[in-house]
JSON list of C-alpha atoms in Angstrom, two decimals:
[
{"chain": "A", "resi": 1, "resn": "MET", "atom": "CA", "xyz": [-36.27, 31.48, -141.85]},
{"chain": "A", "resi": 2, "resn": "SER", "atom": "CA", "xyz": [-36.43, 28.88, -144.97]},
{"chain": "A", "resi": 3, "resn": "ASN", "atom": "CA", "xyz": [-38.70, 25.79, -144.64]},
{"chain": "A", "resi": 4, "resn": "GLU", "atom": "CA", "xyz": [-36.46, 24.27, -147.15]},
{"chain": "A", "resi": 5, "resn": "PRO", "atom": "CA", "xyz": [-34.95, 20.51, -145.54]},
{"chain": "A", "resi": 6, "resn": "THR", "atom": "CA", "xyz": [-31.23, 20.19, -144.42]},
{"chain": "A", "resi": 7, "resn": "ILE", "atom": "CA", "xyz": [-28.39, 18.13, -145.73]},
{"chain": "A", "resi": 8, "resn": "SER", "atom": "CA", "xyz": [-29.12, 16.54, -142.33]},
{"chain": "A", "resi": 9, "resn": "GLN", "atom": "CA", "xyz": [-33.24, 16.00, -142.38]},
{"chain": "A", "resi": 10, "resn": "ILE", "atom": "CA", "xyz": [-32.64, 15.08, -145.60]},
{"chain": "A", "resi": 11, "resn": "LEU", "atom": "CA", "xyz": [-30.10, 12.01, -144.76]},
{"chain": "A", "resi": 12, "resn": "GLY", "atom": "CA", "xyz": [-32.38, 10.94, -141.40]},
{"chain": "A", "resi": 13, "resn": "ARG", "atom": "CA", "xyz": [-35.29, 10.29, -143.98]},
{"chain": "A", "resi": 14, "resn": "GLY", "atom": "CA", "xyz": [-33.29, 7.21, -144.84]},
{"chain": "A", "resi": 15, "resn": "PRO", "atom": "CA", "xyz": [-32.01, 6.13, -148.85]},
{"chain": "A", "resi": 16, "resn": "GLU", "atom": "CA", "xyz": [-35.63, 4.49, -149.94]},
{"chain": "A", "resi": 17, "resn": "ALA", "atom": "CA", "xyz": [-37.02, 8.24, -148.43]},
{"chain": "A", "resi": 18, "resn": "ILE", "atom": "CA", "xyz": [-35.09, 10.09, -150.07]},
{"chain": "A", "resi": 19, "resn": "ALA", "atom": "CA", "xyz": [-34.93, 8.01, -153.75]},
{"chain": "A", "resi": 20, "resn": "THR", "atom": "CA", "xyz": [-38.51, 8.64, -153.75]},
{"chain": "A", "resi": 21, "resn": "TRP", "atom": "CA", "xyz": [-38.67, 12.28, -153.35]},
{"chain": "A", "resi": 22, "resn": "ILE", "atom": "CA", "xyz": [-36.03, 12.73, -155.74]},
{"chain": "A", "resi": 23, "resn": "GLU", "atom": "CA", "xyz": [-37.89, 11.16, -158.06]},
{"chain": "A", "resi": 24, "resn": "LEU", "atom": "CA", "xyz": [-40.86, 12.80, -157.44]},
{"chain": "A", "resi": 25, "resn": "ILE", "atom": "CA", "xyz": [-38.67, 16.19, -157.81]},
{"chain": "A", "resi": 26, "resn": "LEU", "atom": "CA", "xyz": [-37.38, 14.68, -161.29]},
{"chain": "A", "resi": 27, "resn": "GLU", "atom": "CA", "xyz": [-40.63, 13.99, -162.67]},
{"chain": "A", "resi": 28, "resn": "GLY", "atom": "CA", "xyz": [-42.50, 17.61, -161.18]},
{"chain": "A", "resi": 29, "resn": "ARG", "atom": "CA", "xyz": [-44.63, 16.18, -158.61]},
{"chain": "A", "resi": 30, "resn": "GLU", "atom": "CA", "xyz": [-42.19, 17.75, -155.85]},
{"chain": "A", "resi": 31, "resn": "PRO", "atom": "CA", "xyz": [-40.90, 21.60, -155.89]},
{"chain": "A", "resi": 32, "resn": "ARG", "atom": "CA", "xyz": [-37.10, 20.85, -156.22]},
{"chain": "A", "resi": 33, "resn": "PRO", "atom": "CA", "xyz": [-35.29, 22.96, -153.19]},
{"chain": "A", "resi": 34, "resn": "ASP", "atom": "CA", "xyz": [-33.03, 25.68, -154.11]},
{"chain": "A", "resi": 35, "resn": "GLY", "atom": "CA", "xyz": [-30.87, 25.33, -150.62]},
{"chain": "A", "resi": 36, "resn": "VAL", "atom": "CA", "xyz": [-30.24, 21.58, -151.09]},
{"chain": "A", "resi": 37, "resn": "ASP", "atom": "CA", "xyz": [-26.14, 21.14, -151.86]},
{"chain": "A", "resi": 38, "resn": "TRP", "atom": "CA", "xyz": [-26.91, 18.23, -153.85]},
{"chain": "A", "resi": 39, "resn": "PRO", "atom": "CA", "xyz": [-23.31, 17.70, -154.48]},
{"chain": "A", "resi": 40, "resn": "VAL", "atom": "CA", "xyz": [-22.51, 17.13, -150.79]},
{"chain": "A", "resi": 41, "resn": "LEU", "atom": "CA", "xyz": [-25.64, 15.01, -150.59]},
{"chain": "A", "resi": 42, "resn": "ALA", "atom": "CA", "xyz": [-24.24, 13.07, -153.48]},
{"chain": "A", "resi": 43, "resn": "GLN", "atom": "CA", "xyz": [-20.89, 12.19, -151.73]},
{"chain": "A", "resi": 44, "resn": "LEU", "atom": "CA", "xyz": [-22.63, 11.97, -148.46]},
{"chain": "A", "resi": 45, "resn": "ALA", "atom": "CA", "xyz": [-24.85, 8.93, -150.01]},
{"chain": "A", "resi": 46, "resn": "ALA", "atom": "CA", "xyz": [-21.72, 7.55, -151.76]},
{"chain": "A", "resi": 47, "resn": "SER", "atom": "CA", "xyz": [-19.71, 7.57, -148.34]},
{"chain": "A", "resi": 48, "resn": "ASP", "atom": "CA", "xyz": [-22.52, 5.69, -146.47]},
{"chain": "A", "resi": 49, "resn": "ALA", "atom": "CA", "xyz": [-23.19, 3.74, -149.39]},
{"chain": "A", "resi": 50, "resn": "ILE", "atom": "CA", "xyz": [-19.39, 2.60, -148.94]},
{"chain": "A", "resi": 51, "resn": "SER", "atom": "CA", "xyz": [-19.29, 1.93, -145.49]},
{"chain": "A", "resi": 52, "resn": "ARG", "atom": "CA", "xyz": [-22.44, 0.14, -144.65]},
{"chain": "A", "resi": 53, "resn": "GLY", "atom": "CA", "xyz": [-20.74, -1.85, -147.89]},
{"chain": "A", "resi": 54, "resn": "PRO", "atom": "CA", "xyz": [-23.04, -4.43, -149.63]},
{"chain": "A", "resi": 55, "resn": "SER", "atom": "CA", "xyz": [-25.94, -4.57, -147.44]},
{"chain": "A", "resi": 56, "resn": "ARG", "atom": "CA", "xyz": [-29.34, -3.64, -148.24]},
{"chain": "A", "resi": 57, "resn": "ASP", "atom": "CA", "xyz": [-28.91, -0.20, -146.92]},
{"chain": "A", "resi": 58, "resn": "GLY", "atom": "CA", "xyz": [-25.77, -0.08, -148.58]},
{"chain": "A", "resi": 59, "resn": "LEU", "atom": "CA", "xyz": [-27.00, -0.87, -151.93]},
{"chain": "A", "resi": 60, "resn": "GLU", "atom": "CA", "xyz": [-29.80, 2.05, -151.51]},
{"chain": "A", "resi": 61, "resn": "TRP", "atom": "CA", "xyz": [-27.44, 4.53, -150.22]},
{"chain": "A", "resi": 62, "resn": "ALA", "atom": "CA", "xyz": [-25.85, 4.15, -153.95]},
{"chain": "A", "resi": 63, "resn": "LYS", "atom": "CA", "xyz": [-28.68, 3.89, -155.32]},
{"chain": "A", "resi": 64, "resn": "VAL", "atom": "CA", "xyz": [-29.57, 7.82, -154.23]},
{"chain": "A", "resi": 65, "resn": "ALA", "atom": "CA", "xyz": [-25.78, 8.34, -155.24]},
{"chain": "A", "resi": 66, "resn": "ILE", "atom": "CA", "xyz": [-26.06, 7.44, -158.87]},
{"chain": "A", "resi": 67, "resn": "ALA", "atom": "CA", "xyz": [-29.66, 9.30, -158.89]},
{"chain": "A", "resi": 68, "resn": "ILE", "atom": "CA", "xyz": [-28.22, 12.43, -157.89]},
{"chain": "A", "resi": 69, "resn": "TYR", "atom": "CA", "xyz": [-24.95, 12.39, -159.61]},
{"chain": "A", "resi": 70, "resn": "GLU", "atom": "CA", "xyz": [-26.98, 11.21, -163.15]},
{"chain": "A", "resi": 71, "resn": "ASN", "atom": "CA", "xyz": [-29.41, 14.32, -162.83]},
{"chain": "A", "resi": 72, "resn": "MET", "atom": "CA", "xyz": [-26.93, 16.60, -161.42]},
{"chain": "A", "resi": 73, "resn": "GLU", "atom": "CA", "xyz": [-28.13, 19.28, -164.16]},
{"chain": "A", "resi": 74, "resn": "ARG", "atom": "CA", "xyz": [-32.08, 18.89, -163.17]},
{"chain": "A", "resi": 75, "resn": "LEU", "atom": "CA", "xyz": [-31.39, 19.05, -159.71]},
{"chain": "A", "resi": 76, "resn": "PHE", "atom": "CA", "xyz": [-28.86, 21.51, -159.37]},
{"chain": "A", "resi": 77, "resn": "ASP", "atom": "CA", "xyz": [-28.76, 23.51, -163.13]},
{"chain": "A", "resi": 78, "resn": "ARG", "atom": "CA", "xyz": [-25.07, 22.20, -163.36]},
{"chain": "A", "resi": 79, "resn": "ALA", "atom": "CA", "xyz": [-24.29, 19.68, -166.05]},
{"chain": "A", "resi": 80, "resn": "ALA", "atom": "CA", "xyz": [-22.33, 16.24, -164.17]},
{"chain": "A", "resi": 81, "resn": "ASP", "atom": "CA", "xyz": [-18.91, 17.09, -165.07]},
{"chain": "A", "resi": 82, "resn": "ASP", "atom": "CA", "xyz": [-15.94, 13.99, -165.31]},
{"chain": "A", "resi": 83, "resn": "SER", "atom": "CA", "xyz": [-15.16, 13.17, -161.36]},
{"chain": "A", "resi": 84, "resn": "ASP", "atom": "CA", "xyz": [-18.92, 13.37, -161.35]},
{"chain": "A", "resi": 85, "resn": "GLU", "atom": "CA", "xyz": [-19.26, 9.86, -163.67]},
{"chain": "A", "resi": 86, "resn": "ARG", "atom": "CA", "xyz": [-16.21, 8.64, -162.14]},
{"chain": "A", "resi": 87, "resn": "ARG", "atom": "CA", "xyz": [-17.65, 8.66, -158.80]},
{"chain": "A", "resi": 88, "resn": "VAL", "atom": "CA", "xyz": [-20.52, 6.79, -160.12]},
{"chain": "A", "resi": 89, "resn": "MET", "atom": "CA", "xyz": [-18.49, 4.31, -161.60]},
{"chain": "A", "resi": 90, "resn": "ASN", "atom": "CA", "xyz": [-15.91, 3.97, -158.56]},
{"chain": "A", "resi": 91, "resn": "LEU", "atom": "CA", "xyz": [-19.77, 2.73, -156.69]},
{"chain": "A", "resi": 92, "resn": "ARG", "atom": "CA", "xyz": [-20.71, 0.54, -159.59]},
{"chain": "A", "resi": 93, "resn": "SER", "atom": "CA", "xyz": [-16.78, -1.07, -159.51]},
{"chain": "A", "resi": 94, "resn": "PHE", "atom": "CA", "xyz": [-16.99, -1.12, -155.84]},
{"chain": "A", "resi": 95, "resn": "PHE", "atom": "CA", "xyz": [-20.44, -3.14, -155.74]},
{"chain": "A", "resi": 96, "resn": "ILE", "atom": "CA", "xyz": [-19.57, -5.23, -158.48]},
{"chain": "A", "resi": 97, "resn": "LYS", "atom": "CA", "xyz": [-16.25, -6.43, -156.83]},
{"chain": "A", "resi": 98, "resn": "THR", "atom": "CA", "xyz": [-17.91, -7.26, -153.83]},
{"chain": "A", "resi": 99, "resn": "LEU", "atom": "CA", "xyz": [-21.71, -8.13, -154.95]},
{"chain": "A", "resi": 100, "resn": "GLY", "atom": "CA", "xyz": [-20.30, -9.42, -157.93]},
{"chain": "A", "resi": 101, "resn": "PRO", "atom": "CA", "xyz": [-21.97, -8.20, -161.45]},
{"chain": "A", "resi": 102, "resn": "ARG", "atom": "CA", "xyz": [-25.80, -8.88, -162.62]},
{"chain": "A", "resi": 103, "resn": "ARG", "atom": "CA", "xyz": [-26.78, -8.12, -166.53]},
{"chain": "A", "resi": 104, "resn": "GLY", "atom": "CA", "xyz": [-28.95, -5.38, -166.92]},
{"chain": "A", "resi": 105, "resn": "ASP", "atom": "CA", "xyz": [-29.28, -4.22, -162.91]},
{"chain": "A", "resi": 106, "resn": "PRO", "atom": "CA", "xyz": [-28.66, -0.25, -163.16]},
{"chain": "A", "resi": 107, "resn": "LEU", "atom": "CA", "xyz": [-25.94, -0.69, -160.28]},
{"chain": "A", "resi": 108, "resn": "LEU", "atom": "CA", "xyz": [-24.24, -4.21, -160.88]},
{"chain": "A", "resi": 109, "resn": "ASP", "atom": "CA", "xyz": [-23.51, -4.24, -164.49]},
{"chain": "A", "resi": 110, "resn": "PRO", "atom": "CA", "xyz": [-20.40, -3.88, -165.05]},
{"chain": "A", "resi": 111, "resn": "ASP", "atom": "CA", "xyz": [-21.07, -3.34, -169.24]},
{"chain": "A", "resi": 112, "resn": "LEU", "atom": "CA", "xyz": [-22.02, 0.39, -167.78]},
{"chain": "A", "resi": 113, "resn": "LEU", "atom": "CA", "xyz": [-18.51, 0.53, -166.42]},
{"chain": "A", "resi": 114, "resn": "ILE", "atom": "CA", "xyz": [-17.36, -0.76, -170.15]},
{"chain": "A", "resi": 115, "resn": "ALA", "atom": "CA", "xyz": [-19.13, 1.53, -172.04]},
{"chain": "A", "resi": 116, "resn": "TRP", "atom": "CA", "xyz": [-18.06, 4.39, -169.95]},
{"chain": "A", "resi": 117, "resn": "PHE", "atom": "CA", "xyz": [-14.85, 3.50, -170.48]},
{"chain": "A", "resi": 118, "resn": "ARG", "atom": "CA", "xyz": [-15.05, 3.42, -174.09]},
{"chain": "A", "resi": 119, "resn": "ARG", "atom": "CA", "xyz": [-16.77, 6.55, -174.29]},
{"chain": "A", "resi": 120, "resn": "THR", "atom": "CA", "xyz": [-14.42, 8.25, -172.35]},
{"chain": "A", "resi": 121, "resn": "VAL", "atom": "CA", "xyz": [-10.74, 6.86, -173.41]},
{"chain": "A", "resi": 122, "resn": "HIS", "atom": "CA", "xyz": [-10.27, 8.08, -177.50]},
{"chain": "A", "resi": 123, "resn": "THR", "atom": "CA", "xyz": [-7.01, 6.41, -177.77]},
{"chain": "A", "resi": 124, "resn": "SER", "atom": "CA", "xyz": [-5.17, 3.21, -177.98]},
{"chain": "A", "resi": 125, "resn": "PRO", "atom": "CA", "xyz": [-3.22, 1.48, -175.01]},
{"chain": "A", "resi": 126, "resn": "GLU", "atom": "CA", "xyz": [0.11, 1.71, -177.24]},
{"chain": "A", "resi": 127, "resn": "ASP", "atom": "CA", "xyz": [-0.46, 5.45, -177.98]},
{"chain": "A", "resi": 128, "resn": "ALA", "atom": "CA", "xyz": [-0.96, 6.17, -174.28]},
{"chain": "A", "resi": 129, "resn": "ALA", "atom": "CA", "xyz": [1.83, 3.94, -173.55]},
{"chain": "A", "resi": 130, "resn": "ALA", "atom": "CA", "xyz": [4.12, 6.27, -175.95]},
{"chain": "A", "resi": 131, "resn": "ARG", "atom": "CA", "xyz": [2.74, 9.93, -175.43]},
{"chain": "A", "resi": 132, "resn": "ALA", "atom": "CA", "xyz": [3.85, 8.88, -171.46]},
{"chain": "A", "resi": 133, "resn": "GLU", "atom": "CA", "xyz": [7.14, 7.55, -172.20]},
{"chain": "A", "resi": 134, "resn": "ARG", "atom": "CA", "xyz": [7.61, 11.05, -174.68]},
{"chain": "A", "resi": 135, "resn": "CYS", "atom": "CA", "xyz": [6.01, 12.98, -171.67]},
{"chain": "A", "resi": 136, "resn": "ARG", "atom": "CA", "xyz": [8.86, 11.33, -169.27]},
{"chain": "A", "resi": 137, "resn": "ASP", "atom": "CA", "xyz": [12.14, 11.96, -171.59]},
{"chain": "A", "resi": 138, "resn": "MET", "atom": "CA", "xyz": [10.80, 15.57, -172.11]},
{"chain": "A", "resi": 139, "resn": "MET", "atom": "CA", "xyz": [10.41, 16.22, -167.94]},
{"chain": "A", "resi": 140, "resn": "GLN", "atom": "CA", "xyz": [14.01, 14.11, -167.83]},
{"chain": "A", "resi": 141, "resn": "ARG", "atom": "CA", "xyz": [15.47, 16.06, -170.43]},
{"chain": "A", "resi": 142, "resn": "ALA", "atom": "CA", "xyz": [14.29, 19.83, -169.26]},
{"chain": "A", "resi": 143, "resn": "PRO", "atom": "CA", "xyz": [12.39, 19.42, -166.51]},
{"chain": "A", "resi": 144, "resn": "ALA", "atom": "CA", "xyz": [11.83, 23.28, -166.48]},
{"chain": "A", "resi": 145, "resn": "ASP", "atom": "CA", "xyz": [11.17, 23.89, -169.91]},
{"chain": "A", "resi": 146, "resn": "ALA", "atom": "CA", "xyz": [8.31, 20.62, -169.59]},
{"chain": "A", "resi": 147, "resn": "ALA", "atom": "CA", "xyz": [6.27, 22.49, -166.44]},
{"chain": "A", "resi": 148, "resn": "ARG", "atom": "CA", "xyz": [5.89, 25.21, -168.28]},
{"chain": "A", "resi": 149, "resn": "ASP", "atom": "CA", "xyz": [4.91, 23.75, -171.27]},
{"chain": "A", "resi": 150, "resn": "GLU", "atom": "CA", "xyz": [1.09, 23.74, -171.77]},
{"chain": "A", "resi": 151, "resn": "SER", "atom": "CA", "xyz": [0.73, 21.16, -174.08]},
{"chain": "A", "resi": 152, "resn": "TRP", "atom": "CA", "xyz": [3.11, 18.93, -172.47]},
{"chain": "A", "resi": 153, "resn": "LEU", "atom": "CA", "xyz": [0.85, 19.56, -169.53]},
{"chain": "A", "resi": 154, "resn": "SER", "atom": "CA", "xyz": [-2.07, 18.99, -171.11]},
{"chain": "A", "resi": 155, "resn": "GLU", "atom": "CA", "xyz": [-0.96, 15.00, -172.74]},
{"chain": "A", "resi": 156, "resn": "MET", "atom": "CA", "xyz": [0.32, 15.03, -168.78]},
{"chain": "A", "resi": 157, "resn": "ARG", "atom": "CA", "xyz": [-3.54, 15.82, -167.67]},
{"chain": "A", "resi": 158, "resn": "GLU", "atom": "CA", "xyz": [-4.72, 13.03, -170.11]},
{"chain": "A", "resi": 159, "resn": "LEU", "atom": "CA", "xyz": [-3.19, 10.34, -169.56]},
{"chain": "A", "resi": 160, "resn": "ARG", "atom": "CA", "xyz": [-3.28, 10.93, -166.16]},
{"chain": "A", "resi": 161, "resn": "ARG", "atom": "CA", "xyz": [-7.21, 11.09, -166.54]},
{"chain": "A", "resi": 162, "resn": "ILE", "atom": "CA", "xyz": [-7.56, 7.58, -168.71]},
{"chain": "A", "resi": 163, "resn": "LYS", "atom": "CA", "xyz": [-4.97, 5.89, -165.77]},
{"chain": "A", "resi": 164, "resn": "ASN", "atom": "CA", "xyz": [-7.95, 7.13, -163.21]},
{"chain": "A", "resi": 165, "resn": "VAL", "atom": "CA", "xyz": [-10.80, 6.05, -165.87]},
{"chain": "A", "resi": 166, "resn": "LEU", "atom": "CA", "xyz": [-8.55, 2.92, -165.58]},
{"chain": "A", "resi": 167, "resn": "SER", "atom": "CA", "xyz": [-8.38, 2.65, -161.73]},
{"chain": "A", "resi": 168, "resn": "VAL", "atom": "CA", "xyz": [-12.13, 1.96, -161.39]},
{"chain": "A", "resi": 169, "resn": "LEU", "atom": "CA", "xyz": [-12.41, -1.01, -163.85]},
{"chain": "A", "resi": 170, "resn": "GLU", "atom": "CA", "xyz": [-9.34, -2.28, -161.78]},
{"chain": "A", "resi": 171, "resn": "PRO", "atom": "CA", "xyz": [-10.91, -3.80, -158.84]},
{"chain": "A", "resi": 172, "resn": "MET", "atom": "CA", "xyz": [-13.37, -5.61, -161.04]},
{"chain": "A", "resi": 173, "resn": "THR", "atom": "CA", "xyz": [-10.10, -7.83, -162.29]},
{"chain": "A", "resi": 174, "resn": "SER", "atom": "CA", "xyz": [-10.48, -9.84, -158.70]},
{"chain": "A", "resi": 175, "resn": "ARG", "atom": "CA", "xyz": [-13.83, -11.82, -159.90]},
{"chain": "A", "resi": 176, "resn": "SER", "atom": "CA", "xyz": [-13.47, -14.50, -162.04]},
{"chain": "A", "resi": 177, "resn": "ASP", "atom": "CA", "xyz": [-17.35, -13.74, -162.98]},
{"chain": "A", "resi": 178, "resn": "VAL", "atom": "CA", "xyz": [-16.54, -10.55, -164.79]},
{"chain": "A", "resi": 179, "resn": "GLN", "atom": "CA", "xyz": [-15.73, -11.14, -168.13]},
{"chain": "A", "resi": 180, "resn": "LEU", "atom": "CA", "xyz": [-13.39, -8.42, -169.46]},
{"chain": "A", "resi": 181, "resn": "ASP", "atom": "CA", "xyz": [-12.81, -8.41, -173.42]},
{"chain": "A", "resi": 182, "resn": "GLU", "atom": "CA", "xyz": [-9.13, -8.43, -174.07]},
{"chain": "A", "resi": 183, "resn": "ASP", "atom": "CA", "xyz": [-8.66, -4.84, -175.27]},
{"chain": "A", "resi": 184, "resn": "ILE", "atom": "CA", "xyz": [-9.83, -3.88, -171.59]},
{"chain": "A", "resi": 185, "resn": "LEU", "atom": "CA", "xyz": [-7.41, -6.48, -170.18]},
{"chain": "A", "resi": 186, "resn": "GLU", "atom": "CA", "xyz": [-4.88, -4.68, -172.23]},
{"chain": "A", "resi": 187, "resn": "TRP", "atom": "CA", "xyz": [-5.25, -1.25, -170.76]},
{"chain": "A", "resi": 188, "resn": "LEU", "atom": "CA", "xyz": [-5.17, -2.46, -167.58]},
{"chain": "A", "resi": 189, "resn": "ARG", "atom": "CA", "xyz": [-1.79, -4.26, -167.97]},
{"chain": "A", "resi": 190, "resn": "ALA", "atom": "CA", "xyz": [-1.13, -0.56, -169.85]},
{"chain": "A", "resi": 191, "resn": "ARG", "atom": "CA", "xyz": [-1.80, 1.47, -166.95]},
{"chain": "A", "resi": 192, "resn": "PRO", "atom": "CA", "xyz": [1.11, 1.12, -164.58]},
{"chain": "A", "resi": 193, "resn": "ARG", "atom": "CA", "xyz": [3.17, 3.11, -167.45]},
{"chain": "A", "resi": 194, "resn": "LEU", "atom": "CA", "xyz": [0.78, 6.07, -167.38]},
{"chain": "A", "resi": 195, "resn": "PRO", "atom": "CA", "xyz": [2.03, 9.03, -165.30]}
]
């Protein structure tokens, strides 16, 4: 029988105690439990953050989720992937939309989302729109060939990934106190043309 805590036991500690526990693990002052399903714990913390909204508890749960996602390799021996990063940025975007931006805040700084976007997307809106148009043309001309063409499938996946990244930035456009650069606004205008 294991002495390691279950997910329910961990969640029952509350967000502040969990955040402290994670910090102690990362500092090496507390042993890392092998039986904890860190991705599930992060998803549950993120879900709790969203469901509690812009309350103190909501913010604390968001910080727990972000701490896990951003330290996945150290906690779980697995590097964070694109979907983990997108989950972190979705949390930030949600709270920026509901609470407003705060420069320098690890949760509410829109510059963190913009920097992530620029690190993640390596093309221009014009190029992405042109590539999307070529993909649509190929699909209309020869759908069976397109579905078997690995380069077409890869292109569609990449364009869809860009569209998903843009969906994270979109909620911030409803805030007059978030100033987005023209290139970001241009990307957001191009988003509907992506697959």
